[in-house]
JSON list of C-alpha atoms in Angstrom, two decimals:
[
{"chain": "A", "resi": 1, "resn": "MET", "atom": "CA", "xyz": [5.10, 25.30, 5.10]},
{"chain": "A", "resi": 2, "resn": "SER", "atom": "CA", "xyz": [3.78, 23.00, 7.82]},
{"chain": "A", "resi": 3, "resn": "LYS", "atom": "CA", "xyz": [5.98, 21.74, 10.64]},
{"chain": "A", "resi": 4, "resn": "PRO", "atom": "CA", "xyz": [7.30, 18.18, 10.20]},
{"chain": "A", "resi": 5, "resn": "LEU", "atom": "CA", "xyz": [5.68, 15.82, 12.70]},
{"chain": "A", "resi": 6, "resn": "PRO", "atom": "CA", "xyz": [6.48, 12.24, 13.70]},
{"chain": "A", "resi": 7, "resn": "THR", "atom": "CA", "xyz": [3.93, 9.55, 12.92]},
{"chain": "A", "resi": 8, "resn": "ILE", "atom": "CA", "xyz": [2.47, 7.49, 15.74]},
{"chain": "A", "resi": 9, "resn": "GLY", "atom": "CA", "xyz": [-0.03, 5.06, 14.22]},
{"chain": "A", "resi": 10, "resn": "VAL", "atom": "CA", "xyz": [-1.44, 3.38, 11.12]},
{"chain": "A", "resi": 11, "resn": "ASP", "atom": "CA", "xyz": [-4.84, 1.91, 10.25]},
{"chain": "A", "resi": 12, "resn": "LYS", "atom": "CA", "xyz": [-7.57, 1.48, 7.62]},
{"chain": "A", "resi": 13, "resn": "TYR", "atom": "CA", "xyz": [-5.42, -0.71, 5.34]},
{"chain": "A", "resi": 14, "resn": "THR", "atom": "CA", "xyz": [-7.69, -1.21, 2.33]},
{"chain": "A", "resi": 15, "resn": "PHE", "atom": "CA", "xyz": [-6.98, -3.05, -0.91]},
{"chain": "A", "resi": 16, "resn": "PHE", "atom": "CA", "xyz": [-8.67, -3.10, -4.31]},
{"chain": "A", "resi": 17, "resn": "LYS", "atom": "CA", "xyz": [-8.12, -5.73, -7.01]},
{"chain": "A", "resi": 18, "resn": "VAL", "atom": "CA", "xyz": [-7.06, -4.18, -10.32]},
{"chain": "A", "resi": 19, "resn": "LEU", "atom": "CA", "xyz": [-9.63, -5.27, -12.91]},
{"chain": "A", "resi": 20, "resn": "SER", "atom": "CA", "xyz": [-8.06, -3.47, -15.88]},
{"chain": "A", "resi": 21, "resn": "ASP", "atom": "CA", "xyz": [-5.30, -0.96, -16.53]},
{"chain": "A", "resi": 22, "resn": "SER", "atom": "CA", "xyz": [-4.71, 0.71, -19.91]},
{"chain": "A", "resi": 23, "resn": "GLU", "atom": "CA", "xyz": [-4.07, 4.13, -21.40]},
{"chain": "A", "resi": 24, "resn": "ASP", "atom": "CA", "xyz": [-7.83, 4.74, -21.15]},
{"chain": "A", "resi": 25, "resn": "GLY", "atom": "CA", "xyz": [-7.89, 4.35, -17.36]},
{"chain": "A", "resi": 26, "resn": "THR", "atom": "CA", "xyz": [-7.65, 1.94, -14.43]},
{"chain": "A", "resi": 27, "resn": "GLU", "atom": "CA", "xyz": [-10.64, 0.07, -13.06]},
{"chain": "A", "resi": 28, "resn": "TYR", "atom": "CA", "xyz": [-10.67, -1.43, -9.56]},
{"chain": "A", "resi": 29, "resn": "ASP", "atom": "CA", "xyz": [-12.90, -3.93, -7.81]},
{"chain": "A", "resi": 30, "resn": "SER", "atom": "CA", "xyz": [-14.68, -3.11, -4.54]},
{"chain": "A", "resi": 31, "resn": "ALA", "atom": "CA", "xyz": [-12.64, -2.13, -1.48]},
{"chain": "A", "resi": 32, "resn": "TYR", "atom": "CA", "xyz": [-11.65, -4.74, 1.11]},
{"chain": "A", "resi": 33, "resn": "SER", "atom": "CA", "xyz": [-10.61, -3.45, 4.52]},
{"chain": "A", "resi": 34, "resn": "LEU", "atom": "CA", "xyz": [-7.99, -5.60, 6.30]},
{"chain": "A", "resi": 35, "resn": "PRO", "atom": "CA", "xyz": [-8.13, -5.13, 10.09]},
{"chain": "A", "resi": 36, "resn": "GLY", "atom": "CA", "xyz": [-5.19, -5.69, 12.43]},
{"chain": "A", "resi": 37, "resn": "THR", "atom": "CA", "xyz": [-2.49, -3.48, 10.89]},
{"chain": "A", "resi": 38, "resn": "VAL", "atom": "CA", "xyz": [0.55, -3.29, 13.16]},
{"chain": "A", "resi": 39, "resn": "GLU", "atom": "CA", "xyz": [3.10, -1.53, 10.95]},
{"chain": "A", "resi": 40, "resn": "ILE", "atom": "CA", "xyz": [3.69, -0.44, 7.36]},
{"chain": "A", "resi": 41, "resn": "ALA", "atom": "CA", "xyz": [7.35, 0.08, 6.45]},
{"chain": "A", "resi": 42, "resn": "PRO", "atom": "CA", "xyz": [8.31, 1.54, 3.04]},
{"chain": "A", "resi": 43, "resn": "THR", "atom": "CA", "xyz": [10.73, -0.58, 1.01]},
{"chain": "A", "resi": 44, "resn": "ASP", "atom": "CA", "xyz": [11.79, 2.27, -1.31]},
{"chain": "A", "resi": 45, "resn": "THR", "atom": "CA", "xyz": [15.47, 2.77, -1.87]},
{"chain": "A", "resi": 46, "resn": "GLY", "atom": "CA", "xyz": [17.19, 5.26, -4.09]},
{"chain": "A", "resi": 47, "resn": "GLY", "atom": "CA", "xyz": [20.42, 6.83, -5.08]},
{"chain": "A", "resi": 48, "resn": "THR", "atom": "CA", "xyz": [22.23, 9.08, -7.51]},
{"chain": "A", "resi": 49, "resn": "ASP", "atom": "CA", "xyz": [24.11, 8.19, -10.68]},
{"chain": "A", "resi": 50, "resn": "VAL", "atom": "CA", "xyz": [26.91, 10.52, -11.76]},
{"chain": "A", "resi": 51, "resn": "PHE", "atom": "CA", "xyz": [28.03, 10.80, -15.36]},
{"chain": "A", "resi": 52, "resn": "ASP", "atom": "CA", "xyz": [31.59, 12.11, -15.64]},
{"chain": "A", "resi": 53, "resn": "ALA", "atom": "CA", "xyz": [32.80, 14.27, -18.54]},
{"chain": "A", "resi": 54, "resn": "ASP", "atom": "CA", "xyz": [35.20, 17.20, -18.97]},
{"chain": "A", "resi": 55, "resn": "ASN", "atom": "CA", "xyz": [37.28, 15.84, -16.08]},
{"chain": "A", "resi": 56, "resn": "GLY", "atom": "CA", "xyz": [34.48, 16.04, -13.55]},
{"chain": "A", "resi": 57, "resn": "ALA", "atom": "CA", "xyz": [30.89, 15.39, -12.66]},
{"chain": "A", "resi": 58, "resn": "TYR", "atom": "CA", "xyz": [28.97, 16.39, -15.76]},
{"chain": "A", "resi": 59, "resn": "GLU", "atom": "CA", "xyz": [25.46, 15.21, -15.02]},
{"chain": "A", "resi": 60, "resn": "THR", "atom": "CA", "xyz": [23.66, 13.54, -12.14]},
{"chain": "A", "resi": 61, "resn": "SER", "atom": "CA", "xyz": [20.38, 11.65, -12.09]},
{"chain": "A", "resi": 62, "resn": "ASN", "atom": "CA", "xyz": [18.36, 10.55, -9.11]},
{"chain": "A", "resi": 63, "resn": "TYR", "atom": "CA", "xyz": [16.37, 7.32, -8.99]},
{"chain": "A", "resi": 64, "resn": "ILE", "atom": "CA", "xyz": [14.15, 5.31, -6.71]},
{"chain": "A", "resi": 65, "resn": "GLU", "atom": "CA", "xyz": [13.71, 1.55, -6.81]},
{"chain": "A", "resi": 66, "resn": "LYS", "atom": "CA", "xyz": [12.02, -1.27, -4.92]},
{"chain": "A", "resi": 67, "resn": "ILE", "atom": "CA", "xyz": [8.98, 0.96, -4.48]},
{"chain": "A", "resi": 68, "resn": "GLY", "atom": "CA", "xyz": [6.43, -0.54, -2.13]},
{"chain": "A", "resi": 69, "resn": "HIS", "atom": "CA", "xyz": [5.98, -1.45, 1.51]},
{"chain": "A", "resi": 70, "resn": "GLU", "atom": "CA", "xyz": [6.07, -4.27, 4.00]},
{"chain": "A", "resi": 71, "resn": "ILE", "atom": "CA", "xyz": [2.94, -4.74, 6.05]},
{"chain": "A", "resi": 72, "resn": "THR", "atom": "CA", "xyz": [2.98, -6.36, 9.47]},
{"chain": "A", "resi": 73, "resn": "ASN", "atom": "CA", "xyz": [-0.50, -7.52, 10.43]},
{"chain": "A", "resi": 74, "resn": "ALA", "atom": "CA", "xyz": [-2.05, -9.33, 13.36]},
{"chain": "A", "resi": 75, "resn": "ASP", "atom": "CA", "xyz": [-2.87, -12.09, 10.86]},
{"chain": "A", "resi": 76, "resn": "ILE", "atom": "CA", "xyz": [-3.47, -12.62, 7.17]},
{"chain": "A", "resi": 77, "resn": "PRO", "atom": "CA", "xyz": [-6.80, -14.49, 7.03]},
{"chain": "A", "resi": 78, "resn": "PRO", "atom": "CA", "xyz": [-7.06, -17.45, 4.64]},
{"chain": "A", "resi": 79, "resn": "GLU", "atom": "CA", "xyz": [-9.46, -15.65, 2.29]},
{"chain": "A", "resi": 80, "resn": "VAL", "atom": "CA", "xyz": [-7.02, -12.71, 1.98]},
{"chain": "A", "resi": 81, "resn": "ASP", "atom": "CA", "xyz": [-4.09, -15.10, 1.49]},
{"chain": "A", "resi": 82, "resn": "ALA", "atom": "CA", "xyz": [-5.99, -16.76, -1.37]},
{"chain": "A", "resi": 83, "resn": "VAL", "atom": "CA", "xyz": [-6.97, -13.47, -3.02]},
{"chain": "A", "resi": 84, "resn": "TRP", "atom": "CA", "xyz": [-3.42, -12.06, -2.83]},
{"chain": "A", "resi": 85, "resn": "ARG", "atom": "CA", "xyz": [-1.94, -15.25, -4.30]},
{"chain": "A", "resi": 86, "resn": "GLY", "atom": "CA", "xyz": [-4.64, -15.63, -6.96]},
{"chain": "A", "resi": 87, "resn": "LEU", "atom": "CA", "xyz": [-5.87, -18.93, -5.49]},
{"chain": "A", "resi": 88, "resn": "GLU", "atom": "CA", "xyz": [-9.32, -20.42, -5.05]},
{"chain": "A", "resi": 89, "resn": "VAL", "atom": "CA", "xyz": [-10.85, -21.31, -1.68]},
{"chain": "A", "resi": 90, "resn": "ASN", "atom": "CA", "xyz": [-12.59, -24.71, -1.79]},
{"chain": "A", "resi": 91, "resn": "ASN", "atom": "CA", "xyz": [-14.98, -25.31, 1.12]},
{"chain": "A", "resi": 92, "resn": "GLY", "atom": "CA", "xyz": [-12.89, -23.02, 3.30]},
{"chain": "A", "resi": 93, "resn": "VAL", "atom": "CA", "xyz": [-9.60, -24.76, 2.40]},
{"chain": "A", "resi": 94, "resn": "VAL", "atom": "CA", "xyz": [-6.77, -22.80, 0.75]},
{"chain": "A", "resi": 95, "resn": "GLU", "atom": "CA", "xyz": [-4.53, -25.08, -1.32]},
{"chain": "A", "resi": 96, "resn": "VAL", "atom": "CA", "xyz": [-1.17, -23.62, -2.30]},
{"chain": "A", "resi": 97, "resn": "SER", "atom": "CA", "xyz": [0.86, -24.98, -5.21]},
{"chain": "A", "resi": 98, "resn": "ASN", "atom": "CA", "xyz": [3.34, -23.59, -7.73]},
{"chain": "A", "resi": 99, "resn": "ASP", "atom": "CA", "xyz": [0.38, -22.59, -9.88]},
{"chain": "A", "resi": 100, "resn": "VAL", "atom": "CA", "xyz": [0.18, -19.07, -8.43]},
{"chain": "A", "resi": 101, "resn": "ASN", "atom": "CA", "xyz": [-1.03, -16.18, -10.56]},
{"chain": "A", "resi": 102, "resn": "THR", "atom": "CA", "xyz": [0.24, -12.62, -10.44]},
{"chain": "A", "resi": 103, "resn": "VAL", "atom": "CA", "xyz": [-2.66, -10.52, -9.26]},
{"chain": "A", "resi": 104, "resn": "TYR", "atom": "CA", "xyz": [-2.42, -6.74, -9.00]},
{"chain": "A", "resi": 105, "resn": "PHE", "atom": "CA", "xyz": [-3.98, -4.58, -6.31]},
{"chain": "A", "resi": 106, "resn": "GLY", "atom": "CA", "xyz": [-4.22, -0.94, -5.39]},
{"chain": "A", "resi": 107, "resn": "VAL", "atom": "CA", "xyz": [-4.03, -0.11, -1.67]},
{"chain": "A", "resi": 108, "resn": "ALA", "atom": "CA", "xyz": [-4.81, 2.80, 0.64]},
{"chain": "A", "resi": 109, "resn": "TRP", "atom": "CA", "xyz": [-4.28, 3.53, 4.33]},
{"chain": "A", "resi": 110, "resn": "ARG", "atom": "CA", "xyz": [-3.87, 6.38, 6.75]},
{"chain": "A", "resi": 111, "resn": "VAL", "atom": "CA", "xyz": [-1.04, 7.28, 9.14]},
{"chain": "A", "resi": 112, "resn": "MET", "atom": "CA", "xyz": [-1.71, 9.28, 12.31]},
{"chain": "A", "resi": 113, "resn": "LYS", "atom": "CA", "xyz": [0.68, 12.12, 13.05]},
{"chain": "A", "resi": 114, "resn": "SER", "atom": "CA", "xyz": [1.59, 13.32, 16.52]},
{"chain": "A", "resi": 115, "resn": "ASP", "atom": "CA", "xyz": [-0.82, 16.28, 16.34]},
{"chain": "A", "resi": 116, "resn": "GLY", "atom": "CA", "xyz": [-3.78, 13.94, 15.78]},
{"chain": "A", "resi": 117, "resn": "THR", "atom": "CA", "xyz": [-4.16, 14.64, 12.04]},
{"chain": "A", "resi": 118, "resn": "TYR", "atom": "CA", "xyz": [-3.71, 12.03, 9.32]},
{"chain": "A", "resi": 119, "resn": "ARG", "atom": "CA", "xyz": [-1.63, 11.46, 6.23]},
{"chain": "A", "resi": 120, "resn": "TYR", "atom": "CA", "xyz": [-3.51, 9.47, 3.58]},
{"chain": "A", "resi": 121, "resn": "VAL", "atom": "CA", "xyz": [-1.52, 7.16, 1.32]},
{"chain": "A", "resi": 122, "resn": "ARG", "atom": "CA", "xyz": [-2.41, 5.11, -1.75]},
{"chain": "A", "resi": 123, "resn": "TYR", "atom": "CA", "xyz": [-0.48, 2.87, -4.12]},
{"chain": "A", "resi": 124, "resn": "TYR", "atom": "CA", "xyz": [-2.11, 2.43, -7.51]},
{"chain": "A", "resi": 125, "resn": "LYS", "atom": "CA", "xyz": [-0.86, -0.99, -8.61]},
{"chain": "A", "resi": 126, "resn": "GLY", "atom": "CA", "xyz": [1.33, -3.74, -7.23]},
{"chain": "A", "resi": 127, "resn": "GLY", "atom": "CA", "xyz": [1.52, -7.35, -6.10]},
{"chain": "A", "resi": 128, "resn": "TYR", "atom": "CA", "xyz": [2.06, -9.19, -2.83]},
{"chain": "A", "resi": 129, "resn": "SER", "atom": "CA", "xyz": [4.74, -11.70, -1.90]},
{"chain": "A", "resi": 130, "resn": "PHE", "atom": "CA", "xyz": [4.96, -13.42, 1.43]},
{"chain": "A", "resi": 131, "resn": "ALA", "atom": "CA", "xyz": [5.96, -16.63, 3.11]},
{"chain": "A", "resi": 132, "resn": "SER", "atom": "CA", "xyz": [3.45, -19.10, 4.45]},
{"chain": "A", "resi": 133, "resn": "ASN", "atom": "CA", "xyz": [1.39, -17.75, 7.31]},
{"chain": "A", "resi": 134, "resn": "VAL", "atom": "CA", "xyz": [0.77, -21.11, 8.96]},
{"chain": "A", "resi": 135, "resn": "GLY", "atom": "CA", "xyz": [3.64, -20.95, 11.44]},
{"chain": "A", "resi": 136, "resn": "GLY", "atom": "CA", "xyz": [3.21, -20.92, 15.17]},
{"chain": "A", "resi": 137, "resn": "LYS", "atom": "CA", "xyz": [5.00, -20.87, 18.47]},
{"chain": "A", "resi": 138, "resn": "THR", "atom": "CA", "xyz": [4.19, -22.75, 21.65]},
{"chain": "A", "resi": 139, "resn": "LYS", "atom": "CA", "xyz": [2.12, -20.72, 24.07]},
{"chain": "A", "resi": 140, "resn": "PRO", "atom": "CA", "xyz": [4.10, -19.94, 27.24]},
{"chain": "A", "resi": 141, "resn": "SER", "atom": "CA", "xyz": [2.92, -21.73, 30.38]},
{"chain": "A", "resi": 142, "resn": "SER", "atom": "CA", "xyz": [2.97, -18.59, 32.50]},
{"chain": "A", "resi": 143, "resn": "GLY", "atom": "CA", "xyz": [3.50, -14.88, 32.21]},
{"chain": "A", "resi": 144, "resn": "SER", "atom": "CA", "xyz": [2.45, -12.64, 29.38]},
{"chain": "A", "resi": 145, "resn": "ILE", "atom": "CA", "xyz": [1.44, -14.11, 26.04]},
{"chain": "A", "resi": 146, "resn": "ASP", "atom": "CA", "xyz": [4.04, -13.75, 23.31]},
{"chain": "A", "resi": 147, "resn": "LYS", "atom": "CA", "xyz": [1.95, -12.58, 20.33]},
{"chain": "A", "resi": 148, "resn": "GLN", "atom": "CA", "xyz": [2.98, -13.29, 16.75]},
{"chain": "A", "resi": 149, "resn": "THR", "atom": "CA", "xyz": [2.25, -11.38, 13.57]},
{"chain": "A", "resi": 150, "resn": "ALA", "atom": "CA", "xyz": [2.17, -12.05, 9.83]},
{"chain": "A", "resi": 151, "resn": "LYS", "atom": "CA", "xyz": [4.09, -10.09, 7.20]},
{"chain": "A", "resi": 152, "resn": "ALA", "atom": "CA", "xyz": [3.70, -9.48, 3.48]},
{"chain": "A", "resi": 153, "resn": "THR", "atom": "CA", "xyz": [5.63, -7.36, 0.99]},
{"chain": "A", "resi": 154, "resn": "TYR", "atom": "CA", "xyz": [3.82, -5.21, -1.56]},
{"chain": "A", "resi": 155, "resn": "THR", "atom": "CA", "xyz": [5.90, -4.33, -4.62]},
{"chain": "A", "resi": 156, "resn": "ALA", "atom": "CA", "xyz": [4.55, -1.44, -6.66]},
{"chain": "A", "resi": 157, "resn": "VAL", "atom": "CA", "xyz": [4.65, -1.19, -10.44]},
{"chain": "A", "resi": 158, "resn": "GLN", "atom": "CA", "xyz": [3.78, 1.81, -12.56]},
{"chain": "A", "resi": 159, "resn": "ARG", "atom": "CA", "xyz": [0.14, 2.07, -13.48]},
{"chain": "A", "resi": 160, "resn": "ASP", "atom": "CA", "xyz": [-0.23, 1.79, -17.28]},
{"chain": "A", "resi": 161, "resn": "TYR", "atom": "CA", "xyz": [-2.82, 4.55, -17.29]},
{"chain": "A", "resi": 162, "resn": "ASP", "atom": "CA", "xyz": [-0.57, 7.37, -16.07]},
{"chain": "A", "resi": 163, "resn": "ASN", "atom": "CA", "xyz": [2.76, 5.75, -15.04]},
{"chain": "A", "resi": 164, "resn": "ASN", "atom": "CA", "xyz": [2.23, 6.74, -11.39]},
{"chain": "A", "resi": 165, "resn": "TYR", "atom": "CA", "xyz": [3.26, 4.56, -8.45]},
{"chain": "A", "resi": 166, "resn": "TYR", "atom": "CA", "xyz": [1.67, 6.17, -5.40]},
{"chain": "A", "resi": 167, "resn": "ALA", "atom": "CA", "xyz": [0.26, 9.38, -3.95]},
{"chain": "A", "resi": 168, "resn": "TYR", "atom": "CA", "xyz": [-0.36, 10.90, -0.52]},
{"chain": "A", "resi": 169, "resn": "ILE", "atom": "CA", "xyz": [-2.00, 13.92, 1.04]},
{"chain": "A", "resi": 170, "resn": "ASP", "atom": "CA", "xyz": [-2.08, 15.35, 4.55]},
{"chain": "A", "resi": 171, "resn": "GLU", "atom": "CA", "xyz": [-5.39, 16.02, 6.25]},
{"chain": "A", "resi": 172, "resn": "THR", "atom": "CA", "xyz": [-4.40, 19.69, 6.57]},
{"chain": "A", "resi": 173, "resn": "ASP", "atom": "CA", "xyz": [-4.33, 19.91, 2.75]},
{"chain": "A", "resi": 174, "resn": "ILE", "atom": "CA", "xyz": [-7.86, 18.60, 2.19]},
{"chain": "A", "resi": 175, "resn": "PRO", "atom": "CA", "xyz": [-9.82, 21.26, 0.27]},
{"chain": "A", "resi": 176, "resn": "SER", "atom": "CA", "xyz": [-11.73, 23.70, 2.46]},
{"chain": "A", "resi": 177, "resn": "GLY", "atom": "CA", "xyz": [-15.43, 22.97, 2.69]},
{"chain": "A", "resi": 178, "resn": "MET", "atom": "CA", "xyz": [-14.80, 19.23, 2.82]},
{"chain": "A", "resi": 179, "resn": "THR", "atom": "CA", "xyz": [-14.74, 17.35, 6.11]},
{"chain": "A", "resi": 180, "resn": "ALA", "atom": "CA", "xyz": [-12.19, 14.65, 6.88]},
{"chain": "A", "resi": 181, "resn": "ALA", "atom": "CA", "xyz": [-15.04, 12.11, 7.04]},
{"chain": "A", "resi": 182, "resn": "GLU", "atom": "CA", "xyz": [-16.25, 13.08, 3.54]},
{"chain": "A", "resi": 183, "resn": "PHE", "atom": "CA", "xyz": [-12.71, 12.85, 2.20]},
{"chain": "A", "resi": 184, "resn": "GLU", "atom": "CA", "xyz": [-12.08, 9.46, 3.82]},
{"chain": "A", "resi": 185, "resn": "GLU", "atom": "CA", "xyz": [-15.29, 8.01, 2.41]},
{"chain": "A", "resi": 186, "resn": "LYS", "atom": "CA", "xyz": [-14.02, 8.78, -1.10]},
{"chain": "A", "resi": 187, "resn": "TRP", "atom": "CA", "xyz": [-10.33, 7.96, -0.47]},
{"chain": "A", "resi": 188, "resn": "PHE", "atom": "CA", "xyz": [-11.09, 4.47, 0.85]},
{"chain": "A", "resi": 189, "resn": "SER", "atom": "CA", "xyz": [-13.71, 3.60, -1.77]},
{"chain": "A", "resi": 190, "resn": "ASP", "atom": "CA", "xyz": [-12.26, 4.93, -5.05]},
{"chain": "A", "resi": 191, "resn": "LEU", "atom": "CA", "xyz": [-8.55, 4.87, -5.96]},
{"chain": "A", "resi": 192, "resn": "ASN", "atom": "CA", "xyz": [-9.27, 7.16, -8.92]},
{"chain": "A", "resi": 193, "resn": "TYR", "atom": "CA", "xyz": [-10.70, 9.89, -6.68]},
{"chain": "A", "resi": 194, "resn": "TYR", "atom": "CA", "xyz": [-8.96, 13.27, -6.56]},
{"chain": "A", "resi": 195, "resn": "PRO", "atom": "CA", "xyz": [-10.09, 16.06, -4.25]},
{"chain": "A", "resi": 196, "resn": "ALA", "atom": "CA", "xyz": [-11.53, 19.05, -6.08]},
{"chain": "A", "resi": 197, "resn": "VAL", "atom": "CA", "xyz": [-9.53, 22.25, -5.73]}
]
């Protein structure tokens, strides 16, 4: 068993529009890499339900809910905002109304661990929710610049194809004979890819 290590960085946030999802499989559009990732914080919560019988705890069941993550990014560009909300961009202008469609995406990223290796993460299907990213703050007249970021919440749903939410693998578990670069090329281009054993 490998030693637990703290994580110290995150990058390569990549999303894929879900084109179709059925019992026959899930098809994704081309990958889109979003630069400027500051932080990804899981939103998962869970607990235990206890069923009492025979004057005591008879059965317990564990559950997880609110599966997903919150992404903090340097910015969410207008074209990404439009794609995530299911809106059209007209001559560079994003117009937001109540007519917003639910659009599903798969996502992948990597987290650096303190020993310099990576953990690779992917969520198969989910949607984004976020407030307007048009806010701003007056630039200070002197001293260091107070930088602002944009946030979005990704809420995962089970993929119809196999009922899975997400998956992850550590770089140290990549099959022997495969380089990290070869693995990453597949991981960040195909959400249906599984490493051969």
